[in-house]
Rosetta silent file (secondary structure, phi, psi, omega in degrees, C-alpha in Angstrom):
SEQUENCE: XXXXXXXXXXXXXXXXXXXXXXXXXXXXXXXXXXXXXXXXXXXXXXXXXXXXXXXXXXXXXXXXXXXXXXXXXXXXXXXXXXXXXXXXXXXXXXXXXXXXXXXXXXXXXXXXXXXXXXXXXXXXXXXXXXXXXXXXXXXXXXXXXXXXXXXXXX
SCORE:     score description
SCORE:     0.000 S_00000001
   1 L     0.000  133.998  179.914  -14.007  -12.587   80.437 S_00000001
   2 L  -135.309  157.790  174.389  -16.737  -11.825   78.583 S_00000001
   3 L  -116.607  148.552 -177.384  -19.155  -14.062   77.099 S_00000001
   4 L  -123.276  137.577 -170.417  -21.060  -14.388   73.517 S_00000001
   5 L  -113.378  116.154  173.406  -24.377  -15.542   72.751 S_00000001
   6 L   -90.585  120.009  167.997  -24.765  -16.288   68.717 S_00000001
   7 L   -94.640  148.505  171.180  -28.375  -16.170   67.322 S_00000001
   8 L    80.170 -135.905  177.724  -28.542  -17.561   63.737 S_00000001
   9 L  -123.172  117.787 -176.993  -25.543  -18.571   61.725 S_00000001
  10 L   -63.033  127.074  158.088  -21.697  -17.736   62.445 S_00000001
  11 L  -128.315  165.751 -176.621  -19.841  -17.484   58.911 S_00000001
  12 L    88.575   -8.705 -168.961  -16.322  -17.039   58.293 S_00000001
  13 L  -112.573   31.726 -166.518  -15.177  -19.188   61.132 S_00000001
  14 L   -87.858  -25.876 -171.690  -14.606  -22.310   59.388 S_00000001
  15 L   -92.385  170.610  168.396  -10.864  -22.640   58.742 S_00000001
  16 L   101.040    2.736 -174.506   -7.699  -23.630   60.853 S_00000001
  17 L   -76.341  142.570  179.484   -9.350  -27.213   61.798 S_00000001
  18 E   -96.126  111.769  178.217   -6.881  -30.226   61.635 S_00000001
  19 E   -95.161  -51.099 -169.789   -8.490  -32.658   59.053 S_00000001
  20 E  -130.503  157.217  170.241   -5.527  -35.294   58.938 S_00000001
  21 E  -145.642  122.147  173.274   -2.482  -36.282   61.003 S_00000001
  22 E  -124.134  141.910  146.850   -0.016  -38.914   59.901 S_00000001
  23 E  -122.187  163.859 -172.500    3.293  -40.223   61.625 S_00000001
  24 E  -122.899  103.363 -174.408    6.067  -41.872   60.630 S_00000001
  25 E   -88.111  118.338 -171.630    8.551  -43.849   63.254 S_00000001
  26 E   -93.057  118.285 -175.521   11.516  -43.858   60.475 S_00000001
  27 L  -146.054   31.859  159.177   13.843  -46.997   61.572 S_00000001
  28 L   -61.162   -2.409  177.521   14.854  -47.609   57.907 S_00000001
  29 L   100.040  172.749 -167.444   18.376  -47.600   58.990 S_00000001
  30 L   -78.426  164.841 -165.232   21.008  -45.150   59.024 S_00000001
  31 E  -142.907  132.985 -175.008   22.013  -42.897   55.979 S_00000001
  32 E  -146.679  140.239  176.399   25.801  -41.513   55.690 S_00000001
  33 E  -161.292  168.512 -176.692   27.597  -39.604   53.152 S_00000001
  34 L  -105.383  -21.563 -154.564   30.793  -37.541   52.318 S_00000001
  35 L   -64.505  152.954  151.957   29.357  -35.912   49.564 S_00000001
  36 L   -85.734   -9.888  160.615   28.583  -32.076   49.286 S_00000001
  37 L   -62.268   99.961 -162.349   25.400  -32.992   47.439 S_00000001
  38 L   -49.876  138.899  167.480   22.088  -33.746   49.140 S_00000001
  39 E  -122.385  139.805 -170.059   21.307  -37.086   49.817 S_00000001
  40 E   -65.547  127.741  169.365   18.230  -38.634   50.530 S_00000001
  41 E   -85.803  160.628 -173.446   17.402  -39.929   54.357 S_00000001
  42 E   -70.291   -0.102 -175.898   15.327  -42.522   55.834 S_00000001
  43 E   -94.191   97.535 -162.386   13.311  -39.623   57.355 S_00000001
  44 E  -160.344  129.007  175.586   10.233  -39.321   55.797 S_00000001
  45 E  -137.639  144.862  171.729    6.421  -38.920   55.914 S_00000001
  46 E  -127.134  142.872 -165.679    3.495  -38.973   53.749 S_00000001
  47 E  -133.224  143.856 -177.324    0.195  -37.312   53.404 S_00000001
  48 L  -122.799   87.363 -169.891   -2.728  -37.017   51.406 S_00000001
  49 L   -31.880  150.409  152.945   -4.133  -33.582   51.698 S_00000001
  50 L   -88.373   -2.917 -175.274   -8.304  -33.533   51.488 S_00000001
  51 L  -145.509  149.148 -169.328   -8.355  -29.984   50.121 S_00000001
  52 L  -118.196    9.477  146.132   -6.089  -28.395   47.526 S_00000001
  53 L  -105.884   16.771  176.059   -6.218  -25.063   49.779 S_00000001
  54 L   -92.815  154.888  156.876   -5.000  -26.772   53.053 S_00000001
  55 E   -75.365  144.422 -168.868   -1.865  -26.370   54.503 S_00000001
  56 E  -133.260  126.273  169.241    0.417  -29.027   55.827 S_00000001
  57 E   -82.463  111.440  172.982    2.668  -28.851   59.042 S_00000001
  58 E   -93.406  147.067  172.980    5.760  -31.056   59.069 S_00000001
  59 E  -155.236  116.871  179.059    7.595  -31.769   62.003 S_00000001
  60 E  -129.269  146.966 -171.382   10.613  -34.200   62.161 S_00000001
  61 E  -129.272  121.739  168.721   12.694  -35.027   64.815 S_00000001
  62 E  -155.540  178.370 -173.641   15.878  -36.862   64.170 S_00000001
  63 E  -116.711  134.797  168.742   19.640  -37.337   65.194 S_00000001
  64 E  -115.037  151.149  166.106   22.870  -36.135   63.059 S_00000001
  65 E  -157.203  164.978 -167.027   26.505  -36.505   63.510 S_00000001
  66 L  -126.843   21.585 -164.072   29.402  -35.446   61.758 S_00000001
  67 L    37.694 -166.712 -170.714   32.040  -37.835   63.079 S_00000001
  68 L   -68.408  -15.024  175.744   35.077  -37.263   64.794 S_00000001
  69 L   -89.851  155.131 -155.735   36.636  -34.327   62.617 S_00000001
  70 L   -84.862  149.632  174.273   36.556  -31.173   63.640 S_00000001
  71 L    56.359   33.497  161.902   34.578  -28.079   62.091 S_00000001
  72 L  -122.963  152.724 -150.632   32.679  -30.023   59.833 S_00000001
  73 L  -116.107  118.763  158.844   28.767  -29.197   59.236 S_00000001
  74 E   -67.261  129.045  161.985   25.773  -31.409   58.703 S_00000001
  75 E  -131.162  131.652 -175.540   23.528  -29.327   56.253 S_00000001
  76 E  -136.811  158.631 -178.585   19.901  -30.605   55.774 S_00000001
  77 E  -133.373  146.132  162.844   16.842  -29.337   53.543 S_00000001
  78 E   -84.039  146.914  177.745   13.319  -30.376   53.806 S_00000001
  79 E  -130.680  154.994  173.259   11.690  -31.584   50.131 S_00000001
  80 E  -110.441   90.334 -176.336    8.326  -32.066   48.800 S_00000001
  81 L    69.880 -131.535  175.033    8.654  -34.645   46.321 S_00000001
  82 L   -87.209  -37.571 -179.234   11.608  -33.064   44.206 S_00000001
  83 E   -53.702  115.268  166.282   10.847  -29.487   45.376 S_00000001
  84 E   -70.072  136.700 -178.435   13.100  -28.173   48.083 S_00000001
  85 E  -108.786  145.276  175.971   11.126  -26.163   50.893 S_00000001
  86 E    69.355 -148.205  169.895   12.601  -23.324   52.866 S_00000001
  87 E  -103.796  159.347  176.359   16.234  -22.530   53.114 S_00000001
  88 E   -75.376  139.162 -179.367   19.233  -25.163   53.342 S_00000001
  89 E  -123.581  105.884 -179.259   19.960  -25.451   57.161 S_00000001
  90 E  -114.582  163.755 -168.121   23.505  -26.348   58.261 S_00000001
  91 E  -147.631  123.544  176.879   24.275  -27.184   61.939 S_00000001
  92 L  -126.098  -11.421  174.901   28.098  -27.579   62.928 S_00000001
  93 L   -84.994   96.476  171.461   27.686  -27.270   66.774 S_00000001
  94 L  -108.136  160.843 -166.430   27.697  -30.944   68.334 S_00000001
  95 E   -98.618  123.505 -159.230   27.989  -32.711   71.181 S_00000001
  96 E   -85.425  146.911 -169.639   31.326  -35.202   71.232 S_00000001
  97 L   -89.436 -173.336  151.560   30.641  -38.762   72.335 S_00000001
  98 L   -62.400  -41.882  169.359   33.078  -41.054   73.900 S_00000001
  99 L   -90.494   45.892  166.257   34.311  -42.589   70.832 S_00000001
 100 L    80.395  -16.491 -169.125   34.675  -39.029   69.387 S_00000001
 101 L   -90.852  134.458 -174.109   31.728  -38.877   67.219 S_00000001
 102 E  -103.894  112.170  174.134   30.111  -35.521   67.305 S_00000001
 103 E  -126.902  175.816 -177.280   26.112  -35.685   67.498 S_00000001
 104 E  -166.920  130.427  166.166   23.316  -33.971   68.227 S_00000001
 105 E   -68.637  170.565 -176.530   19.338  -34.187   68.183 S_00000001
 106 E  -150.370  174.398 -178.562   17.412  -32.016   65.807 S_00000001
 107 E  -158.996  153.464  161.397   14.060  -30.954   64.662 S_00000001
 108 E  -136.556  162.474  154.108   12.656  -28.951   62.081 S_00000001
 109 E  -132.998  135.603  172.014    8.946  -27.561   61.462 S_00000001
 110 E  -125.846  143.397  163.005    7.706  -26.356   58.092 S_00000001
 111 E   -90.534  106.313  176.623    4.333  -24.824   57.098 S_00000001
 112 E  -107.821 -165.968  164.986    3.599  -25.760   53.503 S_00000001
 113 L  -137.026   83.017 -164.263    0.876  -25.289   50.738 S_00000001
 114 L   -71.512   -9.560  169.970    1.259  -28.233   48.695 S_00000001
 115 L    56.465   41.679 -175.284   -1.803  -27.057   46.432 S_00000001
 116 L  -154.312  156.660  169.005   -2.997  -30.725   45.897 S_00000001
 117 L  -108.140   12.604 -173.235   -5.171  -33.640   46.880 S_00000001
 118 L  -105.118  162.430  168.393   -2.460  -36.429   45.878 S_00000001
 119 L   -42.722  140.450 -165.102   -0.241  -38.249   47.779 S_00000001
 120 E  -142.162  102.085  179.199    2.356  -36.044   48.805 S_00000001
 121 E   -95.388  128.931 -171.606    5.509  -37.183   50.494 S_00000001
 122 E  -121.378  155.220 -150.789    7.942  -34.906   52.280 S_00000001
 123 E  -145.373  144.424 -168.062   11.423  -36.306   52.829 S_00000001
 124 E  -115.944  110.470 -173.457   14.757  -34.659   55.035 S_00000001
 125 E  -110.997  163.336 -171.737   17.819  -34.670   52.435 S_00000001
 126 E  -159.761  175.210 -172.258   21.522  -33.716   54.127 S_00000001
 127 E  -170.992  161.427  155.649   25.153  -33.321   52.942 S_00000001
 128 E  -102.257  105.122 -163.709   28.289  -32.572   54.300 S_00000001
 129 L   -46.004  -26.997 -168.872   28.929  -28.752   53.522 S_00000001
 130 L   -89.758  -16.378  178.396   32.855  -29.226   53.589 S_00000001
 131 L    56.837   45.870  171.496   32.519  -32.297   51.125 S_00000001
 132 L  -145.509   12.676  175.888   35.624  -34.147   53.300 S_00000001
 133 L  -166.986  158.174  179.118   34.044  -36.115   56.291 S_00000001
 134 L   -76.857  143.981 -178.868   31.121  -38.250   57.158 S_00000001
 135 E  -133.252  141.888  165.319   28.046  -36.906   58.357 S_00000001
 136 E  -129.132  178.773  169.237   24.983  -39.129   58.964 S_00000001
 137 E  -140.662  124.498 -160.052   21.487  -39.058   59.964 S_00000001
 138 E  -104.513  123.778 -175.265   20.285  -42.045   62.131 S_00000001
 139 L  -129.926   65.147  165.026   16.666  -43.832   61.538 S_00000001
 140 E  -160.452  170.596  166.904   17.573  -47.128   63.645 S_00000001
 141 L    46.735 -119.084 -174.586   17.826  -48.885   66.965 S_00000001
 142 L   -89.036    5.724 -162.648   17.886  -46.440   69.638 S_00000001
 143 E  -127.062   51.835 -163.917   18.386  -43.456   67.525 S_00000001
 144 L   -86.567  137.286 -176.596   14.684  -43.848   65.815 S_00000001
 145 E  -109.005  160.179 -169.589   13.519  -40.677   63.810 S_00000001
 146 E  -130.915  153.672 -177.695   10.209  -39.427   63.822 S_00000001
 147 E  -139.174  133.790 -179.039    8.088  -37.401   61.139 S_00000001
 148 E  -126.327  150.664  167.927    4.406  -35.650   61.377 S_00000001
 149 E  -149.220  129.001  170.406    2.212  -34.207   58.703 S_00000001
 150 E  -123.708  130.667  169.704   -0.997  -32.240   60.020 S_00000001
 151 E   -92.451  116.570 -179.165   -3.320  -31.022   57.444 S_00000001
 152 E  -112.636  124.971 -170.938   -4.907  -28.012   58.309 S_00000001
 153 L   -80.230  147.156 -169.190   -8.000  -26.720   56.405 S_00000001
 154 L   -49.537    0.000    0.000   -8.160  -23.247   54.619 S_00000001
């Protein structure tokens, strides 16, 4: 263990502080689709960064399902407004429930550089990769989804 004593001022140590944290409890209702085109879910969070050079860390936790059909894949992607972020993510391994529905708790984290001080909304979009079975993102009742946005100063 070392002890450091500073005299005068320290420069270059101002970044990395969390400036703003927003959490949304997403209970706007379940969304489902059979389409291979990305559909908007009710999992979203809005933040207004205080500096244009800040980064925003997004965390989302939600439950998805693919119905009773075998080998069907729920694909999802994070969007900032109309801009897709990261890579399309597809998950096909689900737990079977008593009624044959295949569901799983899911989460994502993404560090974004939005370069703005305007209100910014991050939304989860999803689709059925095979375009022939119902997939769902749940955001109601016991299956509430959560979304957090944390502004990190440069």
